C-alpha atoms as a printed R data frame, in Angstrom:
    type eleno elety resid chain resno       x       y       z
1   ATOM     1    CA   MET     A     1 138.224 174.720 122.427
2   ATOM     2    CA   GLU     A     2 134.382 175.306 122.578
3   ATOM     3    CA   LYS     A     3 134.645 177.004 119.029
4   ATOM     4    CA   GLN     A     4 136.647 174.272 117.511
5   ATOM     5    CA   THR     A     5 134.136 171.448 118.982
6   ATOM     6    CA   ASN     A     6 131.325 173.437 117.619
7   ATOM     7    CA   GLY     A     7 132.840 173.635 114.186
8   ATOM     8    CA   LYS     A     8 133.671 169.818 114.058
9   ATOM     9    CA   ALA     A     9 130.067 169.087 115.257
10  ATOM    10    CA   ARG     A    10 128.591 171.524 112.396
11  ATOM    11    CA   THR     A    11 131.066 169.812 109.853
12  ATOM    12    CA   ASN     A    12 129.749 166.268 110.946
13  ATOM    13    CA   ASP     A    13 126.167 167.598 110.742
14  ATOM    14    CA   GLU     A    14 126.785 168.858 107.169
15  ATOM    15    CA   GLU     A    15 128.212 165.391 106.161
16  ATOM    16    CA   LYS     A    16 125.332 163.525 107.778
17  ATOM    17    CA   ILE     A    17 122.761 165.950 105.712
18  ATOM    18    CA   GLN     A    18 125.002 165.166 102.368
19  ATOM    19    CA   GLU     A    19 125.006 161.725 102.817
20  ATOM    20    CA   SER     A    20 121.234 161.835 103.510
21  ATOM    21    CA   HIS     A    21 120.713 163.513  99.973
22  ATOM    22    CA   GLU     A    22 122.961 161.534  97.979
23  ATOM    23    CA   ALA     A    23 121.161 158.390  99.550
24  ATOM    24    CA   GLN     A    24 117.665 159.743  98.549
25  ATOM    25    CA   ALA     A    25 119.132 160.584  95.192
26  ATOM    26    CA   ASN     A    26 120.286 157.170  94.791
27  ATOM    27    CA   MET     A    27 117.119 155.582  96.198
28  ATOM    28    CA   TRP     A    28 114.937 157.451  93.455
29  ATOM    29    CA   LYS     A    29 117.374 155.751  90.742
30  ATOM    30    CA   PHE     A    30 116.413 152.261  92.318
31  ATOM    31    CA   VAL     A    31 112.763 153.119  92.500
32  ATOM    32    CA   PHE     A    32 112.791 153.870  88.659
33  ATOM    33    CA   GLY     A    33 115.490 151.333  87.692
34  ATOM    34    CA   PHE     A    34 113.400 149.703  85.419
35  ATOM    35    CA   THR     A    35 112.701 152.592  82.956
36  ATOM    36    CA   GLU     A    36 116.328 152.182  81.640
37  ATOM    37    CA   MET     A    37 115.481 148.680  80.300
38  ATOM    38    CA   ALA     A    38 112.053 149.600  79.151
39  ATOM    39    CA   VAL     A    39 112.875 152.708  77.144
40  ATOM    40    CA   ILE     A    40 115.806 150.765  75.672
41  ATOM    41    CA   LYS     A    41 113.602 148.134  74.519
42  ATOM    42    CA   CYS     A    42 110.963 150.649  73.062
43  ATOM    43    CA   ALA     A    43 114.164 152.108  70.924
44  ATOM    44    CA   ILE     A    44 114.880 148.765  69.592
45  ATOM    45    CA   GLU     A    45 111.260 148.020  68.650
46  ATOM    46    CA   LEU     A    46 110.961 151.411  67.045
47  ATOM    47    CA   GLY     A    47 114.326 150.616  65.211
48  ATOM    48    CA   ILE     A    48 115.850 153.912  65.931
49  ATOM    49    CA   ALA     A    49 119.273 152.464  65.623
50  ATOM    50    CA   GLU     A    50 118.784 151.221  62.390
51  ATOM    51    CA   PHE     A    51 117.587 154.151  60.797
52  ATOM    52    CA   LEU     A    52 120.081 156.388  62.091
53  ATOM    53    CA   GLU     A    53 122.946 153.692  61.125
54  ATOM    54    CA   LYS     A    54 121.495 153.623  57.292
55  ATOM    55    CA   ASN     A    55 121.796 157.210  56.914
56  ATOM    56    CA   GLN     A    56 125.059 157.901  58.243
57  ATOM    57    CA   GLU     A    57 124.451 161.722  58.937
58  ATOM    58    CA   PRO     A    58 122.404 163.669  61.636
59  ATOM    59    CA   ILE     A    59 118.784 163.111  61.200
60  ATOM    60    CA   SER     A    60 116.373 165.924  62.220
61  ATOM    61    CA   LEU     A    61 113.353 164.819  65.076
62  ATOM    62    CA   ASN     A    62 111.098 165.591  62.174
63  ATOM    63    CA   GLN     A    63 112.650 163.307  59.505
64  ATOM    64    CA   LEU     A    64 113.185 160.526  62.132
65  ATOM    65    CA   SER     A    65 109.448 160.417  63.389
66  ATOM    66    CA   ILE     A    66 108.059 160.409  59.926
67  ATOM    67    CA   ALA     A    67 110.399 157.700  58.950
68  ATOM    68    CA   LEU     A    68 109.481 155.365  62.174
69  ATOM    69    CA   GLY     A    69 105.644 156.406  61.973
70  ATOM    70    CA   CYS     A    70 106.085 158.275  65.609
71  ATOM    71    CA   CYS     A    71 104.530 161.028  67.440
72  ATOM    72    CA   SER     A    72 107.547 163.443  67.308
73  ATOM    73    CA   SER     A    73 107.063 164.968  70.950
74  ATOM    74    CA   SER     A    74 106.795 161.373  72.534
75  ATOM    75    CA   LEU     A    75 109.889 160.423  70.600
76  ATOM    76    CA   TYR     A    76 111.926 163.554  71.507
77  ATOM    77    CA   ARG     A    77 111.077 162.488  75.242
78  ATOM    78    CA   ILE     A    78 112.660 158.969  74.414
79  ATOM    79    CA   LEU     A    79 115.765 160.346  72.678
80  ATOM    80    CA   ARG     A    80 116.315 162.733  75.529
81  ATOM    81    CA   PHE     A    81 116.242 160.061  78.072
82  ATOM    82    CA   LEU     A    82 118.567 157.781  76.353
83  ATOM    83    CA   ILE     A    83 120.957 160.660  74.988
84  ATOM    84    CA   ASN     A    84 121.617 161.275  78.721
85  ATOM    85    CA   ARG     A    85 122.849 157.733  79.191
86  ATOM    86    CA   GLY     A    86 124.987 157.867  75.826
87  ATOM    87    CA   ILE     A    87 122.706 155.920  73.870
88  ATOM    88    CA   PHE     A    88 122.514 158.361  70.712
89  ATOM    89    CA   LYS     A    89 124.163 161.729  70.417
90  ATOM    90    CA   GLU     A    90 122.261 165.275  69.461
91  ATOM    91    CA   THR     A    91 124.321 167.389  67.025
92  ATOM    92    CA   SER     A    92 123.655 169.775  64.290
93  ATOM    93    CA   THR     A    93 122.322 168.656  60.937
94  ATOM    94    CA   LYS     A    94 123.758 170.315  57.547
95  ATOM    95    CA   SER     A    95 120.859 172.979  57.861
96  ATOM    96    CA   GLY     A    96 121.964 173.929  61.512
97  ATOM    97    CA   LYS     A    97 118.764 172.154  62.909
98  ATOM    98    CA   SER     A    98 119.003 169.973  65.895
99  ATOM    99    CA   GLY     A    99 119.615 166.071  64.788
100 ATOM   100    CA   TYR     A   100 120.570 162.694  66.090
101 ATOM   101    CA   VAL     A   101 123.336 160.267  65.295
102 ATOM   102    CA   GLN     A   102 124.779 157.034  66.715
103 ATOM   103    CA   THR     A   103 127.086 156.205  69.280
104 ATOM   104    CA   PRO     A   104 129.026 153.186  70.342
105 ATOM   105    CA   LEU     A   105 126.543 152.286  72.850
106 ATOM   106    CA   SER     A   106 123.501 152.700  70.398
107 ATOM   107    CA   ARG     A   107 125.117 150.504  67.631
108 ATOM   108    CA   LEU     A   108 124.953 147.692  69.940
109 ATOM   109    CA   LEU     A   109 120.925 148.100  69.745
110 ATOM   110    CA   ILE     A   110 121.260 147.638  65.724
111 ATOM   111    CA   LYS     A   111 119.329 144.022  65.684
112 ATOM   112    CA   GLU     A   112 121.741 142.535  62.726
113 ATOM   113    CA   GLY     A   113 124.793 144.480  64.167
114 ATOM   114    CA   GLU     A   114 127.796 142.369  64.467
115 ATOM   115    CA   ASN     A   115 128.256 143.176  68.295
116 ATOM   116    CA   SER     A   116 124.340 143.281  68.787
117 ATOM   117    CA   MET     A   117 123.022 142.993  72.369
118 ATOM   118    CA   THR     A   118 119.415 143.346  71.231
119 ATOM   119    CA   ALA     A   119 118.247 139.819  71.342
120 ATOM   120    CA   PHE     A   120 119.703 139.540  75.039
121 ATOM   121    CA   LEU     A   121 117.706 142.831  76.197
122 ATOM   122    CA   LEU     A   122 114.431 141.383  74.432
123 ATOM   123    CA   PHE     A   123 114.781 138.007  76.198
124 ATOM   124    CA   GLU     A   124 115.686 139.369  79.657
125 ATOM   125    CA   SER     A   125 112.798 142.257  79.353
126 ATOM   126    CA   SER     A   126 110.116 139.628  78.139
127 ATOM   127    CA   PRO     A   127 107.067 139.097  80.543
128 ATOM   128    CA   LEU     A   128 108.055 135.671  80.937
129 ATOM   129    CA   MET     A   129 111.426 136.526  82.289
130 ATOM   130    CA   LEU     A   130 110.257 139.520  84.479
131 ATOM   131    CA   ALA     A   131 107.658 137.669  86.195
132 ATOM   132    CA   PRO     A   132 110.123 135.519  88.497
133 ATOM   133    CA   TRP     A   133 111.490 138.560  90.204
134 ATOM   134    CA   HIS     A   134 108.144 139.174  91.628
135 ATOM   135    CA   ASN     A   135 108.914 135.781  93.426
136 ATOM   136    CA   LEU     A   136 112.590 136.666  94.783
137 ATOM   137    CA   SER     A   137 111.693 137.175  98.374
138 ATOM   138    CA   ALA     A   138 109.507 133.873  98.544
139 ATOM   139    CA   ARG     A   139 112.473 131.801  97.245
140 ATOM   140    CA   ILE     A   140 114.761 133.260  99.792
141 ATOM   141    CA   SER     A   141 112.162 132.941 102.615
142 ATOM   142    CA   SER     A   142 112.096 129.367 101.860
143 ATOM   143    CA   LYS     A   143 115.140 127.883 103.565
144 ATOM   144    CA   ASP     A   144 115.274 124.628 101.815
145 ATOM   145    CA   ASN     A   145 115.275 126.479  98.516
146 ATOM   146    CA   SER     A   146 111.924 124.699  97.634
147 ATOM   147    CA   MET     A   147 110.333 127.434  95.749
148 ATOM   148    CA   PRO     A   148 112.355 128.551  92.860
149 ATOM   149    CA   ALA     A   149 111.149 131.799  91.613
150 ATOM   150    CA   PHE     A   150 110.566 130.904  87.913
151 ATOM   151    CA   GLU     A   151 108.728 127.721  88.857
152 ATOM   152    CA   ALA     A   152 106.572 129.794  91.397
153 ATOM   153    CA   ALA     A   153 105.880 132.095  88.511
154 ATOM   154    CA   HIS     A   154 105.150 129.443  85.559
155 ATOM   155    CA   GLY     A   155 104.891 125.870  87.248
156 ATOM   156    CA   LYS     A   156 107.862 124.532  85.516
157 ATOM   157    CA   ASP     A   157 111.624 125.388  85.345
158 ATOM   158    CA   VAL     A   158 113.159 127.303  82.768
159 ATOM   159    CA   TRP     A   159 114.199 124.568  80.618
160 ATOM   160    CA   LYS     A   160 110.954 122.450  80.480
161 ATOM   161    CA   TYR     A   161 109.224 125.822  79.758
162 ATOM   162    CA   ALA     A   162 111.549 126.341  76.804
163 ATOM   163    CA   GLU     A   163 111.282 122.696  75.525
164 ATOM   164    CA   ALA     A   164 107.247 123.031  75.433
165 ATOM   165    CA   ASP     A   165 107.321 126.767  74.093
166 ATOM   166    CA   PRO     A   166 108.777 127.106  70.793
167 ATOM   167    CA   LYS     A   167 108.469 130.968  70.863
168 ATOM   168    CA   HIS     A   168 110.380 131.232  74.377
169 ATOM   169    CA   SER     A   169 112.807 128.666  73.097
170 ATOM   170    CA   ASN     A   170 113.549 130.783  70.306
171 ATOM   171    CA   LEU     A   171 113.883 133.967  72.285
172 ATOM   172    CA   LEU     A   172 116.424 131.979  74.573
173 ATOM   173    CA   ASN     A   173 118.278 130.640  71.686
174 ATOM   174    CA   ASN     A   174 118.614 134.160  70.285
175 ATOM   175    CA   ALA     A   175 119.759 135.592  73.468
176 ATOM   176    CA   MET     A   176 122.450 132.940  73.763
177 ATOM   177    CA   ALA     A   177 123.850 133.365  70.061
178 ATOM   178    CA   CYS     A   178 123.944 137.243  71.001
179 ATOM   179    CA   ASP     A   179 126.076 136.423  73.681
180 ATOM   180    CA   ALA     A   180 128.334 133.929  71.774
181 ATOM   181    CA   ARG     A   181 129.335 136.739  69.334
182 ATOM   182    CA   VAL     A   182 130.516 138.910  71.638
183 ATOM   183    CA   ALA     A   183 132.462 136.313  74.017
184 ATOM   184    CA   VAL     A   184 133.978 134.479  70.776
185 ATOM   185    CA   TYR     A   185 135.177 137.689  69.515
186 ATOM   186    CA   ALA     A   186 136.739 138.196  72.833
187 ATOM   187    CA   ILE     A   187 138.318 134.832  73.015
188 ATOM   188    CA   ILE     A   188 139.687 134.927  69.553
189 ATOM   189    CA   ASN     A   189 141.374 138.373  70.212
190 ATOM   190    CA   GLY     A   190 142.377 137.492  73.764
191 ATOM   191    CA   CYS     A   191 143.739 133.769  73.858
192 ATOM   192    CA   PRO     A   192 143.404 132.095  70.636
193 ATOM   193    CA   GLU     A   193 146.151 129.645  71.703
194 ATOM   194    CA   ILE     A   194 144.040 127.721  73.765
195 ATOM   195    CA   PHE     A   195 142.785 126.119  70.419
196 ATOM   196    CA   GLU     A   196 146.282 124.875  69.265
197 ATOM   197    CA   GLY     A   197 146.565 121.093  69.172
198 ATOM   198    CA   VAL     A   198 142.589 120.699  69.470
199 ATOM   199    CA   ASN     A   199 141.625 118.513  66.287
200 ATOM   200    CA   THR     A   200 138.081 117.878  67.459
201 ATOM   201    CA   MET     A   201 136.005 119.538  70.134
202 ATOM   202    CA   VAL     A   202 132.523 119.041  71.699
203 ATOM   203    CA   ASP     A   203 130.651 122.049  72.498
204 ATOM   204    CA   VAL     A   204 128.564 120.951  75.351
205 ATOM   205    CA   GLY     A   205 125.148 122.732  75.652
206 ATOM   206    CA   GLY     A   206 125.959 124.230  72.415
207 ATOM   207    CA   GLY     A   207 122.244 125.688  71.793
208 ATOM   208    CA   ASP     A   208 122.001 126.335  68.011
209 ATOM   209    CA   GLY     A   209 125.543 126.217  67.242
210 ATOM   210    CA   THR     A   210 126.584 129.951  66.884
211 ATOM   211    CA   THR     A   211 129.528 129.490  69.375
212 ATOM   212    CA   LEU     A   212 131.172 126.616  67.707
213 ATOM   213    CA   ARG     A   213 130.445 127.962  64.090
214 ATOM   214    CA   LEU     A   214 132.463 131.024  64.750
215 ATOM   215    CA   LEU     A   215 135.137 129.039  66.407
216 ATOM   216    CA   VAL     A   216 135.386 126.871  63.484
217 ATOM   217    CA   GLU     A   217 135.658 129.484  60.984
218 ATOM   218    CA   ALA     A   218 138.405 131.103  63.307
219 ATOM   219    CA   PHE     A   219 140.388 127.876  63.692
220 ATOM   220    CA   PRO     A   220 139.328 125.823  60.357
221 ATOM   221    CA   TRP     A   221 141.346 122.723  61.708
222 ATOM   222    CA   ILE     A   222 138.823 121.903  64.499
223 ATOM   223    CA   ASN     A   223 136.159 119.327  63.976
224 ATOM   224    CA   GLY     A   224 133.095 120.482  65.950
225 ATOM   225    CA   ILE     A   225 130.299 118.427  67.699
226 ATOM   226    CA   ILE     A   226 127.385 120.406  68.853
227 ATOM   227    CA   PHE     A   227 125.748 118.488  71.763
228 ATOM   228    CA   TYR     A   228 122.538 119.796  73.373
229 ATOM   229    CA   LEU     A   229 119.034 118.909  73.983
230 ATOM   230    CA   PRO     A   230 117.382 117.060  71.371
231 ATOM   231    CA   HIS     A   231 114.618 119.581  70.517
232 ATOM   232    CA   VAL     A   232 117.072 122.202  69.876
233 ATOM   233    CA   ALA     A   233 119.763 120.157  67.796
234 ATOM   234    CA   SER     A   234 117.139 118.701  65.499
235 ATOM   235    CA   VAL     A   235 116.313 122.294  64.123
236 ATOM   236    CA   ALA     A   236 119.770 124.077  64.606
237 ATOM   237    CA   PRO     A   237 121.163 125.365  61.444
238 ATOM   238    CA   HIS     A   238 123.835 123.200  59.469
239 ATOM   239    CA   ALA     A   239 127.312 124.428  59.077
240 ATOM   240    CA   ILE     A   240 130.550 123.053  57.353
241 ATOM   241    CA   GLY     A   241 132.866 121.291  60.060
242 ATOM   242    CA   VAL     A   242 130.103 120.966  62.425
243 ATOM   243    CA   VAL     A   243 127.969 118.036  63.256
244 ATOM   244    CA   HIS     A   244 125.091 118.274  65.508
245 ATOM   245    CA   VAL     A   245 124.166 115.530  68.336
246 ATOM   246    CA   GLY     A   246 121.179 115.622  70.543
247 ATOM   247    CA   GLY     A   247 121.391 113.868  74.157
248 ATOM   248    CA   ASP     A   248 121.733 114.509  77.808
249 ATOM   249    CA   MET     A   249 125.084 115.877  79.514
250 ATOM   250    CA   PHE     A   250 124.241 114.274  82.548
251 ATOM   251    CA   ASN     A   251 124.472 110.693  80.988
252 ATOM   252    CA   TYR     A   252 127.138 111.396  78.433
253 ATOM   253    CA   VAL     A   253 129.117 113.470  76.362
254 ATOM   254    CA   PRO     A   254 130.771 112.717  72.820
255 ATOM   255    CA   LYS     A   255 134.386 112.011  72.630
256 ATOM   256    CA   ALA     A   256 136.545 114.592  71.519
257 ATOM   257    CA   ASP     A   257 139.955 116.255  72.257
258 ATOM   258    CA   ALA     A   258 138.495 119.200  74.083
259 ATOM   259    CA   ALA     A   259 135.103 119.813  75.712
260 ATOM   260    CA   PHE     A   260 133.844 123.560  75.433
261 ATOM   261    CA   LEU     A   261 131.250 124.752  77.947
262 ATOM   262    CA   MET     A   262 129.916 128.362  77.389
263 ATOM   263    CA   TRP     A   263 128.294 130.282  80.058
264 ATOM   264    CA   PHE     A   264 125.881 127.224  81.162
265 ATOM   265    CA   LEU     A   265 127.113 125.800  84.236
266 ATOM   266    CA   HIS     A   266 126.140 128.834  86.397
267 ATOM   267    CA   ASP     A   267 122.687 127.746  85.809
268 ATOM   268    CA   TRP     A   268 123.513 124.505  87.990
269 ATOM   269    CA   SER     A   269 124.220 123.731  91.556
270 ATOM   270    CA   ASP     A   270 127.819 122.558  92.523
271 ATOM   271    CA   GLU     A   271 126.723 118.951  92.618
272 ATOM   272    CA   GLU     A   272 125.261 119.321  89.106
273 ATOM   273    CA   CYS     A   273 128.173 120.844  87.873
274 ATOM   274    CA   ILE     A   274 130.520 118.123  89.195
275 ATOM   275    CA   GLN     A   275 128.369 115.434  87.245
276 ATOM   276    CA   ILE     A   276 128.475 117.273  83.953
277 ATOM   277    CA   LEU     A   277 132.223 118.013  84.147
278 ATOM   278    CA   THR     A   278 132.821 114.454  85.031
279 ATOM   279    CA   LYS     A   279 131.017 113.369  81.912
280 ATOM   280    CA   CYS     A   280 133.393 115.690  79.995
281 ATOM   281    CA   ARG     A   281 136.182 114.541  81.692
282 ATOM   282    CA   GLU     A   282 135.207 110.890  80.584
283 ATOM   283    CA   ALA     A   283 134.867 112.240  77.112
284 ATOM   284    CA   ILE     A   284 138.421 113.743  76.560
285 ATOM   285    CA   PRO     A   285 141.923 112.096  76.439
286 ATOM   286    CA   GLN     A   286 143.260 111.516  79.778
287 ATOM   287    CA   ASP     A   287 146.897 112.602  78.713
288 ATOM   288    CA   ASN     A   288 146.465 115.561  76.839
289 ATOM   289    CA   GLY     A   289 142.723 116.444  76.677
290 ATOM   290    CA   LYS     A   290 141.244 119.516  78.352
291 ATOM   291    CA   VAL     A   291 137.993 120.991  78.980
292 ATOM   292    CA   ILE     A   292 137.432 125.028  78.274
293 ATOM   293    CA   ILE     A   293 134.927 126.659  80.236
294 ATOM   294    CA   LEU     A   294 133.895 130.271  79.675
295 ATOM   295    CA   GLU     A   295 132.009 131.633  82.891
296 ATOM   296    CA   ALA     A   296 131.855 134.903  85.039
297 ATOM   297    CA   ILE     A   297 133.911 134.699  87.915
298 ATOM   298    CA   ILE     A   298 132.973 136.993  90.694
299 ATOM   299    CA   GLY     A   299 135.422 138.338  93.133
300 ATOM   300    CA   GLY     A   300 135.122 137.260  96.619
301 ATOM   301    CA   LYS     A   301 136.293 139.242  99.774
302 ATOM   302    CA   GLU     A   302 139.768 137.860  99.494
303 ATOM   303    CA   GLU     A   303 140.290 138.258  95.965
304 ATOM   304    CA   SER     A   304 140.244 140.804  93.113
305 ATOM   305    CA   ILE     A   305 139.703 140.045  89.339
306 ATOM   306    CA   ILE     A   306 142.034 142.109  87.120
307 ATOM   307    CA   ARG     A   307 140.302 143.198  83.855
308 ATOM   308    CA   GLY     A   308 141.665 146.346  82.829
309 ATOM   309    CA   SER     A   309 139.784 149.580  82.785
310 ATOM   310    CA   ASN     A   310 136.368 148.072  82.579
311 ATOM   311    CA   ASN     A   311 137.052 146.163  85.898
312 ATOM   312    CA   GLU     A   312 134.527 147.830  88.243
313 ATOM   313    CA   LYS     A   313 131.666 147.718  85.493
314 ATOM   314    CA   LEU     A   314 132.206 143.871  84.752
315 ATOM   315    CA   LYS     A   315 132.685 143.092  88.159
316 ATOM   316    CA   ASP     A   316 128.962 144.690  89.156
317 ATOM   317    CA   VAL     A   317 127.615 142.793  85.864
318 ATOM   318    CA   GLY     A   318 128.752 139.626  87.487
319 ATOM   319    CA   LEU     A   319 126.962 140.363  90.546
320 ATOM   320    CA   MET     A   320 123.866 141.297  88.826
321 ATOM   321    CA   LEU     A   321 124.190 137.984  86.785
322 ATOM   322    CA   ASP     A   322 124.107 136.037  90.263
323 ATOM   323    CA   MET     A   323 120.938 137.626  91.255
324 ATOM   324    CA   VAL     A   324 119.493 136.767  87.446
325 ATOM   325    CA   MET     A   325 120.852 132.974  88.428
326 ATOM   326    CA   MET     A   326 118.438 133.296  91.794
327 ATOM   327    CA   ALA     A   327 115.650 134.575  89.721
328 ATOM   328    CA   HIS     A   328 115.666 132.371  86.755
329 ATOM   329    CA   THR     A   329 117.056 129.032  87.833
330 ATOM   330    CA   THR     A   330 116.488 126.283  90.343
331 ATOM   331    CA   ASN     A   331 120.034 125.880  91.693
332 ATOM   332    CA   GLY     A   332 122.529 128.191  89.910
333 ATOM   333    CA   LYS     A   333 124.710 130.622  90.754
334 ATOM   334    CA   GLU     A   334 127.839 132.748  89.891
335 ATOM   335    CA   ARG     A   335 131.241 131.500  91.416
336 ATOM   336    CA   THR     A   336 134.515 132.919  92.932
337 ATOM   337    CA   SER     A   337 137.715 131.432  91.656
338 ATOM   338    CA   LYS     A   338 137.854 129.163  94.849
339 ATOM   339    CA   GLU     A   339 134.415 128.023  94.212
340 ATOM   340    CA   TRP     A   340 135.395 126.945  90.582
341 ATOM   341    CA   ALA     A   341 138.416 125.198  92.004
342 ATOM   342    CA   TYR     A   342 136.046 123.175  94.382
343 ATOM   343    CA   VAL     A   343 133.764 121.973  91.465
344 ATOM   344    CA   LEU     A   344 136.808 121.428  89.066
345 ATOM   345    CA   ASN     A   345 138.933 119.445  91.656
346 ATOM   346    CA   GLU     A   346 135.599 117.238  92.851
347 ATOM   347    CA   ALA     A   347 135.226 116.377  89.001
348 ATOM   348    CA   GLY     A   348 138.629 114.797  88.737
349 ATOM   349    CA   PHE     A   349 140.502 117.831  87.364
350 ATOM   350    CA   GLY     A   350 144.077 118.063  89.011
351 ATOM   351    CA   ARG     A   351 144.999 121.383  87.224
352 ATOM   352    CA   HIS     A   352 143.372 124.612  85.908
353 ATOM   353    CA   THR     A   353 144.146 127.894  84.484
354 ATOM   354    CA   ILE     A   354 142.052 131.063  84.410
355 ATOM   355    CA   SER     A   355 142.468 133.965  81.691
356 ATOM   356    CA   HIS     A   356 140.361 137.053  81.757
357 ATOM   357    CA   ILE     A   357 139.695 138.312  78.723
358 ATOM   358    CA   ASN     A   358 137.604 141.685  77.479
359 ATOM   359    CA   ASP     A   359 134.176 140.216  78.574
360 ATOM   360    CA   VAL     A   360 132.074 139.592  81.532
361 ATOM   361    CA   GLN     A   361 133.129 135.873  81.533
362 ATOM   362    CA   SER     A   362 136.889 134.454  81.793
363 ATOM   363    CA   VAL     A   363 138.520 131.361  80.249
364 ATOM   364    CA   ILE     A   364 139.008 128.359  82.410
365 ATOM   365    CA   GLN     A   365 140.994 125.688  81.042
366 ATOM   366    CA   ALA     A   366 140.810 122.405  83.452
367 ATOM   367    CA   TYR     A   367 143.063 119.433  82.798
368 ATOM   368    CA   PRO     A   368 142.356 115.714  83.936
369 ATOM   369    CA   SER     A   369 144.509 114.473  87.004
C-alpha cells in the first residue's frame, strides 16, 4: 500500500510539474502575442505576398531581398517566423537552392486579392486602434461604464473620430469592405435563397457600398439602397442598381422589401439596437418584409454553435471580437442567440431564424410580429 501511495504521489507531482511547464510556455506566448500582428503587418507593407504570387515559382532569399529592397538577413528572420505559422512556405528552387512560395494563408495578405484580409489587419494594427487597449482596465474599473476605452485614448468615440478624420475614415471603410467581400461570398454560397422575392433592399450602415454592390451583382433583380452617414454616402462610388442615401438610422430607415444590416449592431447597446431595429421594422412591409442581419453569435454556457470543422477557431474569434467591442466602442458587445432573441423580440419581431455560414458571422432573418 505504501509503494502504491508513493507511486500515486509521484505521478501527481509529475503532472503538476508538467502543467506548470505548459502554463509557463503559454504565458510566454501571451507576453509576446503582439508580435504576430506586427510581423504580418511588416510582411504586408513589404509586399512579400504580391511578389511571390506574381512569380508563381519558388523565389530565393537573394532574389526576394533584391526585389523588395530589403536586408536579406532581416528578411530571412521575418520569413522564418511567418513560415512557422503557415504563412509562406520554404521549398527548393529549380537550381536546388532554398526558396519561398505562397500558402493559402499568405494569399490573404495580397492587398488586391479576392479574399484579402490586409485592410482589416492594417486598420486594427494602426496606432489609433491600438491605443484604446491600454485603457481597457480603466473602462472595466468604471462601474457605470462612464470611461469608454476609445474615448479615454482619443477624446471622442470612434464614429465622431472617423467623421473628423478622413484618413481614419478611409481605413475604417476599407476594413469593412474587406470583411464584406469575404462575408458576401459565404452568404452567396451558403444561403442564396434568402434573397428570393426581395425586389428592393436597403443596406443600413452600408459604408462605401461594397456589400450591396456585390449582392446586387449576384442577385441582379434587387434594387439596392445604401443608407449610411452623410459624410460617407456623399463620396461613395456609384454602381448600377444601387443608390446612396445619407441619414441617421436612429431617426428613420428608407422603405424597402428587406433591410440588410451587416456587422454593425454589435457596435451598439441592446437599447440602441432595439431603436435601430424598430426603425427597420417600420421601413419594411408588415406582411412579407424581413430584416436580414449578419452578425457573430457567440456560444453561451448552455449552447453550442455548430459551424463544421472551423467551429472552435471561429468560436474563439467571436470571443476576441467581444473584447474588440469593449476596447473600441462605448456600449457594443457580441451576443449569444438568446441575447439576439431578446433584442429582436423587443423591437417587434415575433419570429426569426439563424443560418450558419462559413464565416465568423451568421445570418439572422427576422420577421415582424
